[in-house]
PDB file of C-alpha atoms in Angstrom:
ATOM      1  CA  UNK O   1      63.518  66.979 113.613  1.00 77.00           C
ATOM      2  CA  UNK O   2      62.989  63.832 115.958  1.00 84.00           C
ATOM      3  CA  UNK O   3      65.377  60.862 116.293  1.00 91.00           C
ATOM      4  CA  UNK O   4      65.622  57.598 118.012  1.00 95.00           C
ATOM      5  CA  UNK O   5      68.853  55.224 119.137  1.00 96.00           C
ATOM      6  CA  UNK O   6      67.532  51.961 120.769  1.00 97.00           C
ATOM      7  CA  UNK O   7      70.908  51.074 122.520  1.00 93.00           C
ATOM      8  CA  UNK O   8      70.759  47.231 121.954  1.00 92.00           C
ATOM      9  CA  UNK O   9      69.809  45.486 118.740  1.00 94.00           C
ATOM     10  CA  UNK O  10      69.949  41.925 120.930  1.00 96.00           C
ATOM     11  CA  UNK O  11      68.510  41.824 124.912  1.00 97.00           C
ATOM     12  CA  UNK O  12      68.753  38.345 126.363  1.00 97.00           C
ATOM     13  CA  UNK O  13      67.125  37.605 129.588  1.00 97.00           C
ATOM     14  CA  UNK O  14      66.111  34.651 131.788  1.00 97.00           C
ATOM     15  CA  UNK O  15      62.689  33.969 132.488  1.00 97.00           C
ATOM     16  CA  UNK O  16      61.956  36.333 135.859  1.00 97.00           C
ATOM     17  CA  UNK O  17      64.808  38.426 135.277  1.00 98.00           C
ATOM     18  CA  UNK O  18      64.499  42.518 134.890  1.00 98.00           C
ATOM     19  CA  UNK O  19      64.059  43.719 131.098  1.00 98.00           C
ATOM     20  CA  UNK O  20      65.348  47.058 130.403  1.00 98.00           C
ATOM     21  CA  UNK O  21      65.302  48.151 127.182  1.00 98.00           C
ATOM     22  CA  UNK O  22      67.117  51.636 126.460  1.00 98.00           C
ATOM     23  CA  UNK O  23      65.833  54.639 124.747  1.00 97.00           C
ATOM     24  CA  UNK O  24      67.140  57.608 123.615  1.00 96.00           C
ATOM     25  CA  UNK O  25      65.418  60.024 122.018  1.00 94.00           C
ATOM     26  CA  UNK O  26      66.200  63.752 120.356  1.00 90.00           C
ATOM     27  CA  UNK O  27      63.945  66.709 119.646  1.00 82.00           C
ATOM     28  CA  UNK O  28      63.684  70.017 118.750  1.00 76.00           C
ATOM     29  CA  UNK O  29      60.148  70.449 120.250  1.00 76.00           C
ATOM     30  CA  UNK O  30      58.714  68.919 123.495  1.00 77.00           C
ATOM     31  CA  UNK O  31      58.372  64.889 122.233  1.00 85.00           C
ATOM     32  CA  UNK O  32      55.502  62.472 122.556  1.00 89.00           C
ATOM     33  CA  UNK O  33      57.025  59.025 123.595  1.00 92.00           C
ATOM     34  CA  UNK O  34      55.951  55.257 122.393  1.00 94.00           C
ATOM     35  CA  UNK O  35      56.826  52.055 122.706  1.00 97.00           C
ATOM     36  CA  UNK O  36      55.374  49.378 120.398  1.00 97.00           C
ATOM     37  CA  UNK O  37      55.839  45.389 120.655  1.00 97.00           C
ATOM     38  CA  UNK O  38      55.985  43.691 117.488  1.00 96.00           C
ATOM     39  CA  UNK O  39      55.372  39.782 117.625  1.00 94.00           C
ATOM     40  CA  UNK O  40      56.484  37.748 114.046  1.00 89.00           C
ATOM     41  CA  UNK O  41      54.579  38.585 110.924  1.00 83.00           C
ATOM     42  CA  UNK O  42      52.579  40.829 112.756  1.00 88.00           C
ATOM     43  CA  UNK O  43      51.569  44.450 112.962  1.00 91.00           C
ATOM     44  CA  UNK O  44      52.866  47.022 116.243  1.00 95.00           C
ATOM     45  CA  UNK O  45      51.130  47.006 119.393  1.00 95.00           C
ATOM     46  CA  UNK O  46      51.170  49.943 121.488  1.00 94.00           C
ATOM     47  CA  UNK O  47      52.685  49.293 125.037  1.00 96.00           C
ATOM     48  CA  UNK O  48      52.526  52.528 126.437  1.00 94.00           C
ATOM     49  CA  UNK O  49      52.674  56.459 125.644  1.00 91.00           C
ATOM     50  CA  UNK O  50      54.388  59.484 127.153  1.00 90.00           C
ATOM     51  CA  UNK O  51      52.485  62.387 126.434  1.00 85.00           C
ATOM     52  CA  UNK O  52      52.271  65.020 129.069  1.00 80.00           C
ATOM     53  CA  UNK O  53      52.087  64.944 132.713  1.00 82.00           C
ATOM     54  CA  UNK O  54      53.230  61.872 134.858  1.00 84.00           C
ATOM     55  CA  UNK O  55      56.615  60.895 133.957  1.00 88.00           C
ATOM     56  CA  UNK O  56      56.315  57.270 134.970  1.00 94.00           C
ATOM     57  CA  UNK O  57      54.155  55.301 132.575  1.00 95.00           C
ATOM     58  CA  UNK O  58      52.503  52.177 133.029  1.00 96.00           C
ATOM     59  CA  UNK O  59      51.580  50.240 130.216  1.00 95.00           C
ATOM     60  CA  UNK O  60      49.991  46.389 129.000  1.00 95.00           C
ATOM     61  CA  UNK O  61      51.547  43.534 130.340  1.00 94.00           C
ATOM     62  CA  UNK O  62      53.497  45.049 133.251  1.00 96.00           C
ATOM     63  CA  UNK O  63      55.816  46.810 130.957  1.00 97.00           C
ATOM     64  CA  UNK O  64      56.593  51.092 132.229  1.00 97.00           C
ATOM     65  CA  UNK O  65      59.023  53.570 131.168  1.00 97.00           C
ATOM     66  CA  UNK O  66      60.011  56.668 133.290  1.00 94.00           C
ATOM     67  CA  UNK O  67      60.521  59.938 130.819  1.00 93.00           C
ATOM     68  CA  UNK O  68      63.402  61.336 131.856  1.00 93.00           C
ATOM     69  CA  UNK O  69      64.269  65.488 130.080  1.00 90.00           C
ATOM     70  CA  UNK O  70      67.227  65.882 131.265  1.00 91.00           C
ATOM     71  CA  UNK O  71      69.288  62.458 129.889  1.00 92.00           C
ATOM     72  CA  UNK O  72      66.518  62.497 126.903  1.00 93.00           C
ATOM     73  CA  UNK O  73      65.754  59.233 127.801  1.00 95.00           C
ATOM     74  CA  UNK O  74      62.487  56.602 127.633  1.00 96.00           C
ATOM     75  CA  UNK O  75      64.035  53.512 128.684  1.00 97.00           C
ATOM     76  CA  UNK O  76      60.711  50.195 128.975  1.00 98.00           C
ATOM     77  CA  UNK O  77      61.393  47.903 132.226  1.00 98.00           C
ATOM     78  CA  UNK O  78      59.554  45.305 133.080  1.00 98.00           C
ATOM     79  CA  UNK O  79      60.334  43.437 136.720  1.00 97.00           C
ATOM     80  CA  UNK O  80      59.971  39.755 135.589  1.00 97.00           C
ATOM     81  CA  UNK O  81      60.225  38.657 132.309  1.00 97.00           C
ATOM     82  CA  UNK O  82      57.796  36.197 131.100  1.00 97.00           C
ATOM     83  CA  UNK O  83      58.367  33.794 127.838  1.00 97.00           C
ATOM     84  CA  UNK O  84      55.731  35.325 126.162  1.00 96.00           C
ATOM     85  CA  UNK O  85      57.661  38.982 125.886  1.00 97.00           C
ATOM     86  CA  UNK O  86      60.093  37.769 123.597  1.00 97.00           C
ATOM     87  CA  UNK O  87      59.515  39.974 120.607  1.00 97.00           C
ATOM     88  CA  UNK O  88      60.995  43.284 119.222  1.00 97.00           C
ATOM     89  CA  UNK O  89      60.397  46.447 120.382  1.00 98.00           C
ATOM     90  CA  UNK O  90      60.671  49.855 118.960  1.00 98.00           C
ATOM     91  CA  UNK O  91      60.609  53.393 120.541  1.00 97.00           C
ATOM     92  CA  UNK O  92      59.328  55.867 118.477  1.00 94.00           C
ATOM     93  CA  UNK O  93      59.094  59.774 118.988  1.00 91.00           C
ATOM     94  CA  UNK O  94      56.589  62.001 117.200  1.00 87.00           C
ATOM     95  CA  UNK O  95      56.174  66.222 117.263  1.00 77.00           C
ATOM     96  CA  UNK O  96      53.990  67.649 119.809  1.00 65.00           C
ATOM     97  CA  UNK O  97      50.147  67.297 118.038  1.00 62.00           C
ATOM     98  CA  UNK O  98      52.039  65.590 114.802  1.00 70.00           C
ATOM     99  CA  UNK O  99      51.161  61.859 113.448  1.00 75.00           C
ATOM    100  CA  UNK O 100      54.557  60.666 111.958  1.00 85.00           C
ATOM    101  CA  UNK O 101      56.038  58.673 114.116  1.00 90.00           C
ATOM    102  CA  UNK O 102      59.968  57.807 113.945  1.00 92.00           C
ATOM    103  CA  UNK O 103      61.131  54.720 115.465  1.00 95.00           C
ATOM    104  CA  UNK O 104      64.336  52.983 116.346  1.00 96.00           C
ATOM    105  CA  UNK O 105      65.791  50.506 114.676  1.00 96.00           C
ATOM    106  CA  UNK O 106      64.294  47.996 117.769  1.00 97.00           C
ATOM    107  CA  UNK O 107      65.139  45.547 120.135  1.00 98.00           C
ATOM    108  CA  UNK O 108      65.019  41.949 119.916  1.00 97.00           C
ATOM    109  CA  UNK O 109      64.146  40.410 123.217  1.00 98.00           C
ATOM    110  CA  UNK O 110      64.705  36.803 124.118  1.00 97.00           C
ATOM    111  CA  UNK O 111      63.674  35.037 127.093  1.00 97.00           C
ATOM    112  CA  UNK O 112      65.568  32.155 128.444  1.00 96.00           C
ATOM    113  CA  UNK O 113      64.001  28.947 130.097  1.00 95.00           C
TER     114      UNK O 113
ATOM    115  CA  UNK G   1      35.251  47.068 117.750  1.00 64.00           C
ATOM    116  CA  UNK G   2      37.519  46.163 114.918  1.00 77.00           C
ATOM    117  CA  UNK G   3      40.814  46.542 114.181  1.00 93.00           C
ATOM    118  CA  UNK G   4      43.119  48.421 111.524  1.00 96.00           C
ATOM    119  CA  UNK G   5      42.830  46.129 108.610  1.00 97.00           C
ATOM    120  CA  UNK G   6      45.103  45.851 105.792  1.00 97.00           C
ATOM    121  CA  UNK G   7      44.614  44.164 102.412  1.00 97.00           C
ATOM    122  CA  UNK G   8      45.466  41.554 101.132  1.00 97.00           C
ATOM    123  CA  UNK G   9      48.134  40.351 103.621  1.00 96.00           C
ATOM    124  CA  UNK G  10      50.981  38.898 101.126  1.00 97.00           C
ATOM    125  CA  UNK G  11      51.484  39.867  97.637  1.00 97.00           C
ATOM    126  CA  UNK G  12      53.748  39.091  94.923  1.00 98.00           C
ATOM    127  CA  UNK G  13      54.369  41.465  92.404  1.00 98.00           C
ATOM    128  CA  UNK G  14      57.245  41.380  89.239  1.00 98.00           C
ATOM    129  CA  UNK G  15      59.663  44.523  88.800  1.00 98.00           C
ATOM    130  CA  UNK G  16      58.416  47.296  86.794  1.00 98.00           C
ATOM    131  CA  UNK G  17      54.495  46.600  87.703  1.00 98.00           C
ATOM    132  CA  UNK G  18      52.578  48.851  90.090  1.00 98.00           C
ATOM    133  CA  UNK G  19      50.858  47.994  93.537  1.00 98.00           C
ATOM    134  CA  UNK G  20      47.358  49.200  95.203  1.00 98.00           C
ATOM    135  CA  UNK G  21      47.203  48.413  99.218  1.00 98.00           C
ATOM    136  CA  UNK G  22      44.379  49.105 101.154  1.00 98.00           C
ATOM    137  CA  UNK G  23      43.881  50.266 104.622  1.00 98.00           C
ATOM    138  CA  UNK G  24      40.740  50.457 106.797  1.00 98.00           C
ATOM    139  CA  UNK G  25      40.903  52.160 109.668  1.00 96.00           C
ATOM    140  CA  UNK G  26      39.122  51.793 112.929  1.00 94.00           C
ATOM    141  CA  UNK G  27      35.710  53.101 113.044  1.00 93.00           C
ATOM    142  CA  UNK G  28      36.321  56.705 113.650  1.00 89.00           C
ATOM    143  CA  UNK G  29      39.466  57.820 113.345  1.00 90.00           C
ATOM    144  CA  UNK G  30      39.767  60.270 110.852  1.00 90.00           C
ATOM    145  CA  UNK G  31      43.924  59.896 110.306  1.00 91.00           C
ATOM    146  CA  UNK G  32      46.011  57.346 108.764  1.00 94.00           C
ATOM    147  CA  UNK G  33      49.424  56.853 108.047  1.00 94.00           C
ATOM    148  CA  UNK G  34      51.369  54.327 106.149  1.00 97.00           C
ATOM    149  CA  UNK G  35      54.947  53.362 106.829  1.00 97.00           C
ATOM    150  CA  UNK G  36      57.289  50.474 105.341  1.00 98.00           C
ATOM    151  CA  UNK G  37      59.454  48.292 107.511  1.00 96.00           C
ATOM    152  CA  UNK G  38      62.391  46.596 106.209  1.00 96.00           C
ATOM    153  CA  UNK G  39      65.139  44.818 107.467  1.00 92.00           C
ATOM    154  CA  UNK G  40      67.792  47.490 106.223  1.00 90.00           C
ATOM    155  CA  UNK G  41      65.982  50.679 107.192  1.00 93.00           C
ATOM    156  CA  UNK G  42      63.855  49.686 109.579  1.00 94.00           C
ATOM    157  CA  UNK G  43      60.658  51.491 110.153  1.00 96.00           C
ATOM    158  CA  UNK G  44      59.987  54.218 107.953  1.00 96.00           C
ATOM    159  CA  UNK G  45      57.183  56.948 107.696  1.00 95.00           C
ATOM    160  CA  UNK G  46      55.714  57.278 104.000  1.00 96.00           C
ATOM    161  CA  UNK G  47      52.655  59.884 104.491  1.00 93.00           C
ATOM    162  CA  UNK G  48      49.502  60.732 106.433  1.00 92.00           C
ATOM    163  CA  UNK G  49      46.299  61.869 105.623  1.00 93.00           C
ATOM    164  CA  UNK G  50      43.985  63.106 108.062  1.00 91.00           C
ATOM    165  CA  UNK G  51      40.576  64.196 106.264  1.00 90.00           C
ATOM    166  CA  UNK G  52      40.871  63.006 102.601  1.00 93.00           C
ATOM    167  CA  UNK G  53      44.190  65.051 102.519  1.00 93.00           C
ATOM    168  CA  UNK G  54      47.941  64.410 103.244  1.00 92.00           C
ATOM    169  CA  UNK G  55      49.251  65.738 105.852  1.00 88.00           C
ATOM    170  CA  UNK G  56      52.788  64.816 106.515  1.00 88.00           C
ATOM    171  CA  UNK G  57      55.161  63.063 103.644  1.00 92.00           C
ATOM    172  CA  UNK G  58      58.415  61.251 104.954  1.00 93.00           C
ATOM    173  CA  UNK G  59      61.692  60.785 102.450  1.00 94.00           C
ATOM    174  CA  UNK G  60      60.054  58.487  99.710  1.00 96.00           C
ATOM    175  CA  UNK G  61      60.375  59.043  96.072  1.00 96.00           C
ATOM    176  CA  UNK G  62      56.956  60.214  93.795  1.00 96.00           C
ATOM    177  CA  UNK G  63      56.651  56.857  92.703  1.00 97.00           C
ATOM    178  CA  UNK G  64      55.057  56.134  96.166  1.00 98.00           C
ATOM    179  CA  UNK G  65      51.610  57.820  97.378  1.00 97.00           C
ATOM    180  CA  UNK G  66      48.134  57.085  98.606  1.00 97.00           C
ATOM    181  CA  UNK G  67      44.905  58.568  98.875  1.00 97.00           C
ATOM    182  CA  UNK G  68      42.106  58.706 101.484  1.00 97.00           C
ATOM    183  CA  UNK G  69      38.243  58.851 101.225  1.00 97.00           C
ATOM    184  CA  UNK G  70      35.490  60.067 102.607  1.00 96.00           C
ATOM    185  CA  UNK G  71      34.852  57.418 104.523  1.00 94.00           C
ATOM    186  CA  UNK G  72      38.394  57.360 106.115  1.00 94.00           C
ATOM    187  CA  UNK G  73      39.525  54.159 104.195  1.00 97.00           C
ATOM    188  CA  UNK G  74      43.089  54.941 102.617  1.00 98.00           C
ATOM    189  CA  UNK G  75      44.935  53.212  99.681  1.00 98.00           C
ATOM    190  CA  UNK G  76      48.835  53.249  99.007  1.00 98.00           C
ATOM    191  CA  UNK G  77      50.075  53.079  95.614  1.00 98.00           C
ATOM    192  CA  UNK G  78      53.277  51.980  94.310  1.00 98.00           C
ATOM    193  CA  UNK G  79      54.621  52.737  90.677  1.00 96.00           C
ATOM    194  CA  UNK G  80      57.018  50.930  88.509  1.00 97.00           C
ATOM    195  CA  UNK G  81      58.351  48.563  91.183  1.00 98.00           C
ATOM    196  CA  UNK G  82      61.847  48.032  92.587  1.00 98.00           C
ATOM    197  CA  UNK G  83      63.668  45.116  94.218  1.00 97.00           C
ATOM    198  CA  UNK G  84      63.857  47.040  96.685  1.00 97.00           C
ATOM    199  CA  UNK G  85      60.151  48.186  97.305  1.00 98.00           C
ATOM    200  CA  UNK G  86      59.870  44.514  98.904  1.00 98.00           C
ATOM    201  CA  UNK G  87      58.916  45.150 102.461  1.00 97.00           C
ATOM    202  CA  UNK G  88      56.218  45.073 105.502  1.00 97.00           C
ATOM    203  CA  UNK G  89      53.617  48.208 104.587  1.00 98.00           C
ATOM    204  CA  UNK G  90      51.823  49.207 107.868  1.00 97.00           C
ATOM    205  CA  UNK G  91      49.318  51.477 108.156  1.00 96.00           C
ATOM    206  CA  UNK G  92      48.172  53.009 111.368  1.00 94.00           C
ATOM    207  CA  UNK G  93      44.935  54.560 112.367  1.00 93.00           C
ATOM    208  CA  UNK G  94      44.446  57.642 114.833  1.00 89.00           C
ATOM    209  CA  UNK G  95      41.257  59.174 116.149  1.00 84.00           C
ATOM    210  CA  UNK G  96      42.016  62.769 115.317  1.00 71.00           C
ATOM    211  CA  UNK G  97      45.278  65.159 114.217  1.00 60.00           C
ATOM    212  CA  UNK G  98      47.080  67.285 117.113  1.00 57.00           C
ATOM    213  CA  UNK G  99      46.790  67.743 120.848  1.00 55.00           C
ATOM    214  CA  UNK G 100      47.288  64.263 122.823  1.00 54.00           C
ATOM    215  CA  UNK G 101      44.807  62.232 121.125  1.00 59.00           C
ATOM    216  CA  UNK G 102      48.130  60.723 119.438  1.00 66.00           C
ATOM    217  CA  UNK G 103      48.111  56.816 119.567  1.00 81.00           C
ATOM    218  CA  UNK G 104      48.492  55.108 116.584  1.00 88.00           C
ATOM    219  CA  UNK G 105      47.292  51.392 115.924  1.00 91.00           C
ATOM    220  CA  UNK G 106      48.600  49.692 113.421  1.00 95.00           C
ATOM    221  CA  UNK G 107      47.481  46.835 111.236  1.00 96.00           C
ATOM    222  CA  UNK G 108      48.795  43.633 110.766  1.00 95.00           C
ATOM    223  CA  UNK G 109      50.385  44.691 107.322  1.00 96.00           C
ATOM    224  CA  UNK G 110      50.481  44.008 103.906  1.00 97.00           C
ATOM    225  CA  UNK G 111      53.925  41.811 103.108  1.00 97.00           C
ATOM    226  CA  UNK G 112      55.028  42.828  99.542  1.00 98.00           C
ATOM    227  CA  UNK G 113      57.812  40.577  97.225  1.00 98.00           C
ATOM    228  CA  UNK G 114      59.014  42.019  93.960  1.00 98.00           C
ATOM    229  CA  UNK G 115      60.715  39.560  91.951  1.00 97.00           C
TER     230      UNK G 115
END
């Protein structure tokens, strides 16, 4: 069984200021890793994926996220913050070479001027 | 190439009435799964069906299920609707089942309202 805790429900930021959004995952077998951007009324965009290899992930939009075993961690960072990220995010974890996904209940990010 | 697309978009349905959604995956990819997002549980895994068959099946009563055909596209059903079946229905597409190939895109959604 996989779970998620997004540590956050609200992340404010100003405009050029570091985002870090925190992940924590748990799972019985080795995890694929996700995170997904969701803008209003709209679907989930993948930002980037941990599958295997490289621990450090780059993704769209200047967003990474270092996999990290040992604190079961995925946390997303992004150096400079841009009005355009505000959104929510969601981690999500799935089974080694399984679909279902399970997410976390998200982050909302704002952006201040 | 196109997109997952979802139909229709918005739909308004009474209590005790059934719902059909439909799903159209990217050309290609052989799984899809449907989830429902709400803003008390969040986002939620229904079922998946990779190959006209389901696969996986999260914690959803019987009067939810789907189908898939032949040609991929997949349809979610909904039977004697609740209150509190209103929600955002996603569904995702993915190229194949297993291994690495595991990135899911997702549609815009269907938004459902039962009054």
């Amino acid at each position: 069984a996989q779970s998620v805790t997004q540590l956050g429900s609200h992340v404010s930021v100003s405009e050029g200021a570091l985002v870090l959004l925190r992940c924590n995952y748990s799972s019985s077998v080795p995890p694929y890793l996700f995170w997904y951007v969701q803008y209003p009324n709209q679907g989930l965009q993948l930002l980037l994926k941990y599958t295997t290899g490289a621990t450090l992930v780059k993704g769209i939009n200047g967003f990474e996220a270092e996999f990290k075993k040992s604190e079961t961690s995925f946390h997303l960072t992004k150096p400079s913050a841009h009005m355009s990220d505000a959104a929510e995010y969601f981690c999500a974890v799935s089974a080694t070479g399984r679909r279902a996904l399970t997410f976390g209940s998200g982050t909302r990010l704002q952006v201040q001027p | 190439k196109a997109g997952v697309t979802q139909t229709p978009r918005y739909l308004i349905k009474t209590r005790g009435q059934q719902v059909t959604l439909s799903c159209s995956p990217i050309s290609g990819h052989r799984s899809v799964s449907w989830y429902q997002q709400t803003p008390g549980q969040g986002l939620q895994f229904l079922f998946e069906y990779f190959s006209e068959t389901q696969r996986n099946k999260g914690n959803f009563p019987g009067r939810f299920s789907g189908r898939q055909f032949s040609n991929s596209r997949s349809e979610m059903n909904v039977s004697t609707l609740e209150l509190g079946d209103s929600a955002l229905y996603l569904c995702a597409s993915s190229r194949g089942q297993g291994g690495t190939d595991t990135e899911a895109f997702f549609g815009q959604g269907t938004r459902l309202t039962v009054v």
